[in-house]
Coordinates of C-alpha atoms in Angstrom, one line a residue:
X1252 CA 56.5 29.0 4.9
X1253 CA 56.9 27.5 1.6
X1254 CA 60.2 26.1 0.4
X1255 CA 62.6 28.3 -1.3
X1256 CA 63.2 27.2 -4.9
X1257 CA 66.1 26.4 -6.9
X1258 CA 65.1 26.6 -10.7
X1259 CA 67.2 24.6 -13.3
X1260 CA 66.9 25.9 -17.0
X1261 CA 68.2 23.7 -19.7
X1262 CA 67.2 23.1 -23.4
X1263 CA 68.3 19.5 -23.6
X1264 CA 65.8 17.2 -21.9
X1265 CA 68.1 14.9 -20.7
X1266 CA 70.7 17.0 -19.3
X1267 CA 67.3 18.8 -17.6
X1268 CA 66.5 15.7 -16.0
X1269 CA 69.8 15.1 -14.8
X1270 CA 70.4 18.1 -12.8
X1271 CA 67.1 18.2 -11.6
X1272 CA 67.2 14.9 -10.0
X1273 CA 70.7 15.5 -8.8
X1274 CA 69.6 18.9 -6.8
X1275 CA 66.5 17.1 -5.7
X1276 CA 68.3 14.2 -4.0
X1277 CA 70.7 16.3 -2.3
X1278 CA 68.3 19.5 -1.6
X1279 CA 64.9 18.2 -1.9
X1280 CA 64.3 18.3 1.9
X1281 CA 65.0 22.0 2.1
X1282 CA 64.3 23.2 -1.6
X1283 CA 61.6 23.0 -4.2
X1284 CA 63.4 22.0 -7.4
X1285 CA 61.8 23.3 -10.5
X1286 CA 62.8 23.0 -13.9
X1287 CA 62.3 24.7 -17.2
X1288 CA 63.5 24.0 -20.8
X1289 CA 63.8 27.1 -22.5
X1290 CA 64.6 31.2 -21.5
X1291 CA 60.8 32.1 -22.1
X1292 CA 59.5 29.0 -20.2
X1293 CA 62.1 29.8 -16.9
X1294 CA 60.7 33.5 -16.8
X1295 CA 57.4 32.7 -17.2
X1296 CA 58.0 30.0 -14.2
X1297 CA 59.7 33.0 -12.2
X1298 CA 56.7 35.5 -12.8
X1299 CA 54.5 33.0 -11.3
X1300 CA 56.7 32.3 -8.1
X1301 CA 56.9 36.2 -7.5
X1302 CA 53.1 36.7 -7.7
X1303 CA 53.0 33.9 -5.5
X1304 CA 55.6 35.2 -3.2
X1305 CA 57.6 31.9 -3.2
X1306 CA 61.4 32.7 -2.5
X1307 CA 63.5 31.7 -5.5
X1308 CA 67.2 30.9 -3.9
X1309 CA 69.2 29.8 -6.8
X1310 CA 68.6 29.8 -10.6
X1311 CA 71.1 27.7 -12.4
X1312 CA 71.2 28.2 -16.1
X1313 CA 72.7 26.5 -19.4
X1314 CA 74.4 29.2 -21.3
X1315 CA 73.9 27.7 -24.9
X1316 CA 70.1 27.6 -25.6
X1317 CA 68.2 28.6 -28.6
X1318 CA 66.3 32.0 -29.0
X1319 CA 67.4 33.3 -25.4
X1320 CA 70.6 32.6 -24.0
X1321 CA 71.3 31.7 -20.3
X1322 CA 73.0 35.0 -19.3
X1323 CA 70.2 36.9 -21.4
X1324 CA 67.9 34.9 -19.6
X1325 CA 69.5 35.8 -16.2
X1326 CA 69.8 39.4 -16.8
X1327 CA 65.8 39.4 -17.2
X1328 CA 65.1 37.6 -14.5
X1329 CA 66.6 40.2 -12.0
X1330 CA 62.6 41.8 -12.4
X1331 CA 61.4 38.7 -11.1
X1332 CA 63.8 37.1 -8.4
X1333 CA 65.9 40.2 -7.7
X1334 CA 67.4 38.1 -4.5
X1335 CA 68.3 34.8 -6.0
X1336 CA 71.6 33.8 -6.6
X1337 CA 73.1 32.8 -10.3
X1338 CA 74.6 30.3 -11.6
X1339 CA 75.7 29.8 -15.1
X1340 CA 76.5 26.6 -16.5
X1341 CA 78.6 26.6 -19.9
X1342 CA 81.2 24.9 -21.9
X1343 CA 84.6 25.6 -21.5
X1344 CA 84.8 27.7 -25.1
X1345 CA 82.4 29.9 -23.3
X1346 CA 84.5 31.2 -20.2
X1347 CA 85.3 34.3 -21.3
X1348 CA 81.7 35.0 -22.0
X1349 CA 80.9 33.7 -18.0
X1350 CA 83.5 36.2 -16.8
X1351 CA 82.2 38.9 -18.4
X1352 CA 78.5 38.0 -17.0
X1353 CA 80.1 38.4 -13.7
X1354 CA 81.0 41.7 -14.0
X1355 CA 78.4 42.8 -16.4
X1356 CA 75.2 41.2 -14.8
X1357 CA 76.3 40.4 -11.5
X1358 CA 76.2 36.6 -11.7
X1359 CA 77.3 34.8 -8.8
X1360 CA 79.4 31.7 -10.5
X1361 CA 80.1 29.7 -13.3
X1362 CA 80.6 26.2 -13.8
X1363 CA 82.0 24.2 -16.1
X1364 CA 79.8 20.9 -18.0
X1365 CA 80.0 18.2 -16.9
X1366 CA 79.5 18.4 -13.4
X1367 CA 80.2 14.6 -12.8
X1368 CA 80.5 13.6 -10.1
X1369 CA 78.1 15.6 -8.3
X1370 CA 79.5 15.2 -4.8
X1371 CA 82.8 17.0 -6.3
X1372 CA 82.0 19.4 -8.6
X1373 CA 78.3 20.7 -8.3
X1374 CA 77.2 20.4 -4.5
X1375 CA 80.0 22.0 -3.0
X1376 CA 79.3 25.2 -5.2
X1377 CA 75.7 25.3 -4.7
X1378 CA 76.5 25.0 -1.2
X1379 CA 78.4 28.0 -1.0
X1380 CA 75.6 29.7 -3.2
X1381 CA 72.5 28.4 -0.9
X1382 CA 74.6 29.7 2.4
X1383 CA 74.9 33.3 1.2
X1384 CA 71.3 33.1 -0.1
X1385 CA 70.3 32.1 3.3
X1386 CA 72.1 34.6 5.2
X1387 CA 71.0 37.3 3.0
X1388 CA 67.3 35.8 3.6
X1389 CA 67.2 34.8 7.2
X1390 CA 63.3 35.2 7.6
X1391 CA 61.5 35.2 4.5
X1392 CA 57.7 34.9 4.5
X1393 CA 55.2 34.1 2.0
X1394 CA 52.0 36.0 3.6
X1395 CA 49.3 37.0 1.3
X1396 CA 49.9 40.5 -0.3
X1397 CA 47.6 42.8 -1.3
X1398 CA 48.1 45.6 -4.0
X1399 CA 45.6 48.4 -4.4
X1400 CA 44.6 51.9 -4.0
X1401 CA 44.3 53.6 -0.3
X1402 CA 41.2 55.2 -1.7
X1403 CA 39.6 52.0 -3.2
X1404 CA 36.5 50.6 -1.6
X1405 CA 37.3 47.1 -2.8
X1406 CA 40.6 47.2 -1.6
X1407 CA 39.1 48.4 1.8
X1408 CA 36.7 45.6 2.0
X1409 CA 39.4 43.0 1.3
X1410 CA 41.4 44.4 3.5
X1411 CA 38.9 44.5 5.9
X1412 CA 37.9 40.7 5.2
X1413 CA 41.6 39.3 5.7
X1414 CA 41.7 41.0 9.0
X1415 CA 38.5 39.9 10.3
X1416 CA 39.2 36.4 9.3
X1417 CA 42.8 36.9 11.1
X1418 CA 44.7 36.2 7.6
X1419 CA 48.2 37.6 8.0
X1420 CA 48.7 40.0 4.6
X1421 CA 50.9 42.7 3.4
X1422 CA 49.6 46.0 1.8
X1423 CA 51.0 47.6 -1.2
X1424 CA 49.8 51.0 -2.3
X1425 CA 50.0 51.3 -6.0
X1426 CA 50.7 55.0 -5.8
X1427 CA 53.4 55.1 -2.8
X1428 CA 55.6 51.8 -3.1
X1429 CA 57.7 50.7 -5.8
X1430 CA 57.1 46.9 -5.1
X1431 CA 53.4 47.5 -5.5
X1432 CA 54.1 48.4 -9.1
X1433 CA 56.5 45.9 -9.9
X1434 CA 53.9 43.4 -8.7
X1435 CA 51.3 44.8 -11.0
X1436 CA 53.6 44.9 -13.8
X1437 CA 54.2 41.3 -13.3
X1438 CA 50.7 40.3 -13.1
X1439 CA 50.0 42.7 -16.4
X1440 CA 46.8 44.1 -13.9
X1441 CA 44.8 47.1 -15.0
X1442 CA 43.4 49.7 -12.9
X1443 CA 40.0 47.0 -13.0
X1444 CA 41.9 44.5 -11.7
X1445 CA 43.0 46.2 -8.3
X1446 CA 43.2 45.0 -5.7
X1447 CA 45.2 42.0 -6.5
X1448 CA 45.8 39.6 -3.8
X1449 CA 48.7 37.3 -4.2
X1450 CA 48.1 34.1 -2.4
X1451 CA 51.1 32.0 -1.6
X1452 CA 50.4 28.6 -3.8
X1453 CA 47.7 30.0 -5.7
X1454 CA 46.7 31.9 -8.6
X1455 CA 46.7 35.7 -8.7
X1456 CA 43.2 37.1 -7.7
X1457 CA 42.1 40.3 -9.3
X1458 CA 39.4 42.4 -7.9
X1459 CA 38.2 39.1 -6.0
X1460 CA 34.9 38.9 -4.2
X1461 CA 34.7 38.0 -0.6
X1462 CA 33.8 34.4 -1.3
X1463 CA 36.5 33.9 -4.1
X1464 CA 38.8 35.0 -1.6
X1465 CA 37.7 32.5 1.0
X1466 CA 37.9 29.9 -1.3
X1467 CA 41.4 30.7 -2.4
X1468 CA 42.7 31.1 1.2
X1469 CA 41.2 27.6 1.7
X1470 CA 38.4 28.7 4.4
X1471 CA 35.4 26.8 4.4
X1472 CA 32.6 28.3 2.3
X1473 CA 30.4 25.2 2.1
X1474 CA 28.8 23.1 4.9
X1475 CA 29.9 19.8 5.4
X1476 CA 26.5 18.0 6.5
X1477 CA 23.2 18.2 5.0
X1478 CA 21.3 18.5 8.2
X1479 CA 22.2 20.0 11.9
X1480 CA 20.9 20.0 15.1
X1481 CA 21.5 23.6 15.0
X1482 CA 22.6 26.3 12.5
X1483 CA 23.6 29.6 14.0
X1484 CA 23.5 32.5 11.3
X1485 CA 26.1 35.3 12.7
X1486 CA 29.9 35.0 14.2
X1487 CA 29.5 37.7 16.9
X1488 CA 30.1 37.0 20.3
X1489 CA 26.5 35.9 20.9
X1490 CA 27.0 33.4 17.5
X1491 CA 30.2 32.5 19.1
X1492 CA 29.3 31.4 22.6
X1493 CA 26.2 29.4 20.9
X1494 CA 28.6 27.2 19.2
X1495 CA 30.9 26.9 21.8
X1496 CA 27.9 25.3 24.1
X1497 CA 25.9 23.6 21.1
X1498 CA 28.9 21.8 20.2
X1499 CA 30.6 20.8 23.3
X1500 CA 27.1 19.4 24.5
X1501 CA 27.2 17.2 21.6
X1502 CA 24.5 18.9 18.9
X1503 CA 25.6 18.9 15.3
X1504 CA 26.6 22.6 14.9
X1505 CA 27.2 25.2 11.8
X1506 CA 27.8 28.7 12.1
X1507 CA 27.6 30.7 8.8
X1508 CA 29.1 34.1 8.8
X1509 CA 29.2 36.3 5.6
X1510 CA 32.1 38.4 6.6
X1511 CA 34.4 37.6 9.3
X1512 CA 34.0 36.1 13.1
X1513 CA 33.7 38.6 16.1
X1514 CA 31.0 41.0 14.7
X1515 CA 31.2 44.8 15.8
X1516 CA 32.9 43.7 18.9
X1517 CA 35.9 41.8 16.7
X1518 CA 36.8 45.2 15.5
X1519 CA 37.2 46.8 18.5
X1520 CA 40.6 48.1 19.6
X1521 CA 40.1 47.7 23.3
X1522 CA 37.5 45.6 25.4
X1523 CA 38.3 46.9 28.8
X1524 CA 35.1 46.0 30.9
X1525 CA 35.2 42.3 30.0
X1526 CA 34.7 39.8 33.1
X1527 CA 38.2 38.0 33.6
X1528 CA 40.2 40.4 31.7
X1529 CA 41.6 43.3 34.2
X1530 CA 44.0 44.8 31.4
X1531 CA 41.3 44.4 28.9
X1532 CA 41.7 42.7 25.6
X1533 CA 41.2 43.5 22.2
X1534 CA 37.9 42.2 20.1
X1535 CA 40.4 40.9 17.7
X1536 CA 42.1 38.6 20.7
X1537 CA 38.6 37.7 22.1
X1538 CA 37.3 36.4 18.6
X1539 CA 40.7 34.6 18.0
X1540 CA 40.1 33.1 21.1
X1541 CA 36.5 32.2 20.3
X1542 CA 37.0 30.6 17.2
X1543 CA 39.7 28.2 18.9
X1544 CA 37.2 26.9 20.9
X1545 CA 34.8 26.8 18.5
X1546 CA 37.0 24.5 16.4
X1547 CA 38.0 22.5 19.3
X1548 CA 34.4 21.3 19.9
X1549 CA 34.1 20.4 16.6
X1550 CA 31.2 23.2 15.3
X1551 CA 31.5 23.9 11.9
X1552 CA 32.1 27.5 10.5
X1553 CA 31.0 28.5 7.0
X1554 CA 32.5 31.7 6.0
X1555 CA 31.6 34.5 3.6
X1556 CA 28.4 33.5 2.7
X1557 CA 25.2 35.9 3.0
X1558 CA 21.9 34.6 4.2
X1559 CA 19.0 35.7 2.1
X1560 CA 16.0 33.8 3.4
X1561 CA 14.1 31.3 5.9
X1562 CA 11.9 28.8 5.2
X1563 CA 10.4 26.2 7.5
X1564 CA 10.2 22.7 6.1
X1565 CA 8.2 20.6 8.4
X1566 CA 10.3 19.8 11.7
X1567 CA 13.6 21.6 9.9
X1568 CA 14.3 25.3 9.5
X1569 CA 16.6 25.9 6.1
X1570 CA 18.5 28.9 5.9
X1571 CA 18.8 30.1 2.0
X1572 CA 21.9 31.6 0.0
X1573 CA 21.6 33.4 -2.7
X1574 CA 23.1 30.9 -5.2
X1575 CA 20.0 28.7 -4.4
X1576 CA 21.9 26.3 -2.2
X1577 CA 20.8 25.9 1.7
X1578 CA 21.5 24.4 5.2
X1579 CA 18.7 22.6 7.1
X1580 CA 18.8 22.4 10.9
X1581 CA 16.5 21.1 13.6
X1582 CA 16.8 24.6 15.2
X1583 CA 18.1 28.0 14.2
X1584 CA 20.0 30.5 16.4
X1585 CA 19.6 34.1 14.9
X1586 CA 23.0 36.3 15.8
X1587 CA 23.2 38.6 13.0
X1588 CA 24.1 41.4 15.3
X1589 CA 23.6 45.0 14.2
X1590 CA 25.5 47.1 11.8
X1591 CA 25.9 50.9 11.8
X1592 CA 23.0 53.2 10.8
X1593 CA 23.7 55.1 7.6
X1594 CA 24.8 58.9 8.2
X1595 CA 22.5 61.2 5.9
X1596 CA 24.9 63.5 4.6
X1597 CA 25.4 65.1 1.1
X1598 CA 28.0 63.1 -0.9
X1599 CA 28.7 60.5 1.8
X1600 CA 27.4 57.6 -0.2
X1601 CA 29.8 58.5 -3.1
X1602 CA 32.9 58.8 -0.6
X1603 CA 32.0 55.5 1.5
X1604 CA 35.1 53.2 1.6
X1605 CA 37.1 56.2 0.4
X1606 CA 38.0 57.8 3.0
X1607 CA 34.7 57.4 4.9
X1608 CA 34.0 54.2 6.5
X1609 CA 31.2 52.8 9.0
X1610 CA 33.0 51.3 12.0
X1611 CA 37.1 50.5 11.4
X1612 CA 39.2 47.6 12.5
X1613 CA 41.8 48.3 14.9
X1614 CA 44.9 47.8 12.5
X1615 CA 43.5 50.4 10.1
X1616 CA 44.6 52.9 12.6
X1617 CA 48.0 53.0 11.3
X1618 CA 46.8 54.2 8.0
X1619 CA 46.0 57.9 9.6
X1620 CA 49.3 58.5 10.9
X1621 CA 49.9 62.5 11.2
X1622 CA 46.3 63.2 9.8
X1623 CA 43.4 65.1 11.4
X1624 CA 40.7 62.2 11.7
X1625 CA 37.1 62.7 12.2
X1626 CA 34.8 60.3 14.3
X1627 CA 31.1 60.2 14.6
X1628 CA 29.2 58.8 17.4
X1629 CA 29.0 59.0 21.2
X1630 CA 28.9 55.4 22.6
X1631 CA 31.4 53.1 23.4
X1632 CA 32.4 51.6 20.1
X1633 CA 32.9 55.3 19.3
X1634 CA 34.7 56.0 22.2
X1635 CA 37.1 53.4 21.5
X1636 CA 37.8 54.1 18.1
X1637 CA 38.8 57.5 18.9
X1638 CA 41.5 56.5 21.1
X1639 CA 42.8 53.8 19.2
X1640 CA 43.0 56.4 16.1
X1641 CA 44.5 59.0 18.5
X1642 CA 47.7 56.4 18.8
X1643 CA 48.7 57.3 15.4
X1644 CA 46.6 60.6 14.1
X1645 CA 47.8 64.1 14.6
X1646 CA 44.3 64.9 16.2
X1647 CA 41.0 63.2 16.3
X1648 CA 37.8 65.2 16.9
X1649 CA 35.1 63.5 18.2
X1650 CA 31.3 64.7 16.5
X1651 CA 28.5 64.0 19.0
X1652 CA 24.8 65.3 18.5
X1653 CA 24.4 65.7 22.3
X1654 CA 25.5 68.1 24.7
X1655 CA 27.4 65.3 26.9
X1656 CA 29.1 61.6 26.4
X1657 CA 28.0 60.5 30.1
X1658 CA 24.6 59.6 29.2
X1659 CA 25.9 57.2 26.2
X1660 CA 29.6 56.0 27.1
X1661 CA 31.2 54.0 29.7
X1662 CA 32.8 56.5 32.5
X1663 CA 36.7 55.1 31.8
X1664 CA 36.3 55.7 28.1
X1665 CA 34.7 59.4 29.0
X1666 CA 37.6 59.8 31.4
X1667 CA 40.4 58.6 29.1
X1668 CA 39.0 60.9 26.0
X1669 CA 38.9 63.6 28.3
X1670 CA 42.4 63.3 29.3
X1671 CA 44.0 62.5 25.8
X1672 CA 45.8 65.8 24.3
X1673 CA 44.9 65.2 20.8
X1674 CA 41.0 64.2 21.0
X1675 CA 38.5 67.0 20.8
X1676 CA 34.8 66.8 21.3
X1677 CA 32.4 68.6 19.2
X1678 CA 29.1 68.6 21.3
X1679 CA 25.8 69.5 19.8
X1680 CA 27.3 69.0 16.1
X1681 CA 26.7 66.8 13.3
X1682 CA 28.5 66.2 10.0
X1683 CA 26.0 67.3 7.0
X1684 CA 28.2 66.6 4.0
X1685 CA 31.5 65.3 3.0
X1686 CA 33.3 66.7 -0.4
X1687 CA 36.2 65.3 -2.5
X1688 CA 37.4 64.1 -5.7
X1689 CA 38.0 60.4 -5.9
X1690 CA 38.3 60.0 -2.0
X1691 CA 37.2 62.4 1.3
X1692 CA 39.1 66.0 1.2
X1693 CA 36.5 67.7 3.4
X1694 CA 33.7 67.9 5.7
X1695 CA 31.0 70.4 6.5
X1696 CA 29.9 70.4 10.3
X1697 CA 27.0 72.1 11.3
X1698 CA 26.2 73.2 15.0
X1699 CA 22.6 72.0 15.9
X1700 CA 21.8 74.7 18.0
X1701 CA 22.8 77.6 15.9
X1702 CA 22.8 76.3 12.3
X1703 CA 25.9 77.6 11.5
X1704 CA 28.0 75.5 9.4
X1705 CA 31.5 75.0 8.7
X1706 CA 33.7 73.1 6.4
X1707 CA 37.1 71.3 7.5
X1708 CA 39.7 69.4 5.5
X1709 CA 40.2 65.8 6.5
X1710 CA 40.8 62.8 4.6
X1711 CA 39.3 60.3 7.4
X1712 CA 35.6 59.8 8.7
X1713 CA 34.5 57.0 10.7
X1714 CA 30.9 56.5 11.4
X1715 CA 29.7 55.2 15.2
X1716 CA 26.0 55.7 15.1
X1717 CA 23.2 53.9 15.7
X1718 CA 22.1 50.2 15.3
X1719 CA 20.4 48.6 12.4
X1720 CA 20.0 44.8 12.8
X1721 CA 20.3 42.6 9.8
X1722 CA 16.9 40.6 9.8
X1723 CA 15.4 41.3 6.4
X1724 CA 16.1 37.8 5.2
X1725 CA 13.8 36.5 8.2
X1726 CA 10.8 37.2 6.4
X1727 CA 7.2 38.4 7.5
X1728 CA 6.8 34.9 9.6
X1729 CA 9.5 36.3 12.2
X1730 CA 7.8 39.2 14.2
X1731 CA 10.3 42.4 14.4
X1732 CA 9.9 45.8 15.6
X1733 CA 9.4 48.6 13.4
X1734 CA 13.1 49.1 13.5
X1735 CA 13.9 45.4 12.5
X1736 CA 14.8 43.9 16.2
X1737 CA 13.6 40.7 16.8
X1738 CA 10.9 40.1 19.2
X1739 CA 11.1 37.2 21.5
X1740 CA 10.1 35.4 24.4
X1741 CA 7.6 37.1 27.1
X1742 CA 7.1 40.1 24.5
X1743 CA 5.7 37.5 22.0
X1744 CA 2.7 37.2 24.3
X1745 CA 1.4 40.7 24.0
X1746 CA -1.9 41.4 22.7
X1747 CA -0.6 42.5 19.4
X1748 CA 1.4 39.4 18.8
X1749 CA 0.2 36.5 20.6
X1750 CA -2.5 35.7 18.0
X1751 CA 0.6 34.7 15.6
X1752 CA 2.0 32.3 18.2
X1753 CA 1.2 28.8 16.9
X1754 CA 1.5 26.7 19.9
X1755 CA -0.5 25.7 22.9
X1756 CA 2.9 26.2 25.2
X1757 CA 4.2 29.8 25.5
X1758 CA 7.5 30.8 23.7
X1759 CA 10.7 30.2 25.4
X1760 CA 12.5 33.3 26.6
X1761 CA 14.7 33.5 23.3
X1762 CA 12.3 32.3 21.0
X1763 CA 10.8 34.4 18.2
X1764 CA 7.7 33.8 16.7
X1765 CA 8.5 30.8 14.5
X1766 CA 8.8 27.7 17.2
X1767 CA 12.4 26.5 17.2
X1768 CA 14.0 29.8 15.8
X1769 CA 15.6 31.9 18.7
X1770 CA 17.5 35.3 18.5
X1771 CA 20.5 36.1 20.8
X1772 CA 22.7 39.3 21.1
X1773 CA 22.2 42.7 20.0
X1774 CA 19.8 41.5 17.2
X1775 CA 17.0 41.0 19.7
X1776 CA 14.6 43.8 20.7
X1777 CA 15.7 45.3 24.1
X1778 CA 19.0 43.5 24.4
X1779 CA 21.9 45.0 26.4
X1780 CA 24.2 45.8 23.4
X1781 CA 27.1 44.6 25.6
X1782 CA 29.6 42.0 24.9
X1783 CA 29.0 40.1 28.0
X1784 CA 25.1 40.0 27.6
X1785 CA 25.5 38.9 24.0
X1786 CA 27.9 36.0 25.1
X1787 CA 25.3 35.2 28.3
X1788 CA 22.5 35.1 25.5
X1789 CA 24.4 32.8 23.0
X1790 CA 24.8 30.2 26.1
X1791 CA 21.3 30.5 27.1
X1792 CA 20.2 29.7 23.7
X1793 CA 21.7 27.0 23.7
X1794 CA 20.0 25.5 26.5
X1795 CA 16.5 26.7 25.3
X1796 CA 17.6 24.9 22.0
X1797 CA 17.9 21.5 24.1
X1798 CA 14.5 22.3 25.7
X1799 CA 12.9 22.8 22.2
X1800 CA 14.4 19.7 20.8
X1801 CA 13.0 17.5 23.4
X1802 CA 9.5 18.4 22.2
X1803 CA 9.5 17.4 18.3

């Protein structure tokens, strides 16, 4: 938490320096002392502090200042610092004015100048005012604040990035919250500036990219070394496990993650079949534990960077970024996981991020309170999302193409969905169209057997279908199947692929068609698509990296 501020305002430089000195000497350990030499400068300072969510405990202003008096400034300061206490420093001749200001604009106290000695005339007054402020503000926090529109795709992306990187934030809807409008007015923001991201001790960010946002939050976006023993692309369970084992075994290690650690598993509201957690745990909890381990063992994590290419440069491999920078490593582990396959429905693309979403985070469920929500999918991720959303939504409808859940979803999830009073399952159905003006308002459902269609009102659609691996950046040198999954190990010895393997030895179990490049987790062909198996493959890949490094 940032120190609360005490702002002094006086147009006389010597007086301003003197009161700031006295306050800093007595209160500097607990408060940040800020000074301004005019009313206009003071208001500008207060605006900056408000946008940074830095609390202002006290404003002490001289009355007689040119252009704007102390009373005029304090009256305007209500907009920027409504919870502050106000102290007016005035001459004996202005006593009547000060008393009227107490009645008219609610200043808390006036103090006659001079205040020497401060131990007798200044500090006792300010002590009382600060005690009052502390009692009124017992738990003031300085979290990141986001001001935006709930149907904005950019706002959704920003909130998702913050949640996935475990950055606490407070959300203000520009249409619903008076505080959102106040902050927007202070920042003189236009619609194009939303979302605003207000960062403590930082400049106001206007519709920032994830890279800009990560930089402003102090997250690492650049590698610290030029060459590593191993570079891991992807920060899901497989990538995090690989980083823990690699770093703990003495390999210089870096993870590159384009969004936030955890992958799809990190967004899960509940993982109930992971070994060692009989009550289950959230994906966020699992991710936080893993990230702490990664940090403890000294692996680096580079966030908000999207890898666009791969080059082999003699004995090293380089992952390439869009800005022409790169990271080189002697071995590479591809753990980029999968994203949800696109749903073919008329009108969906225009409404994605505006009521229609691919996947969801556990924290997003509260936005759906009291509404009807539709979830498309029949695997575990869809089931977990439906149960999480059902804790807030009036009704959750699970739209399933097949005739049963038993073939694609774990039994414990099927039983819980079946017994949930506010979850309905539409079998042999699909979403074929979406409609809305600016945000999702209605869906068209089609019966796969009869072809009959029905439009239903809803502002929420969450899609969990199929798996599309993130492998285009690997280029033609890394063999993949027709869906993009990476071919590894023994599968490379088939007649179709064997001619492209360049070494006399056989490929290691998780090795790709490029020696020294390994694949682990969901991105790999025929992987199990389970958190535990991804963690296991991440650990196994490091064992194979050691074997590979011993040969070069």
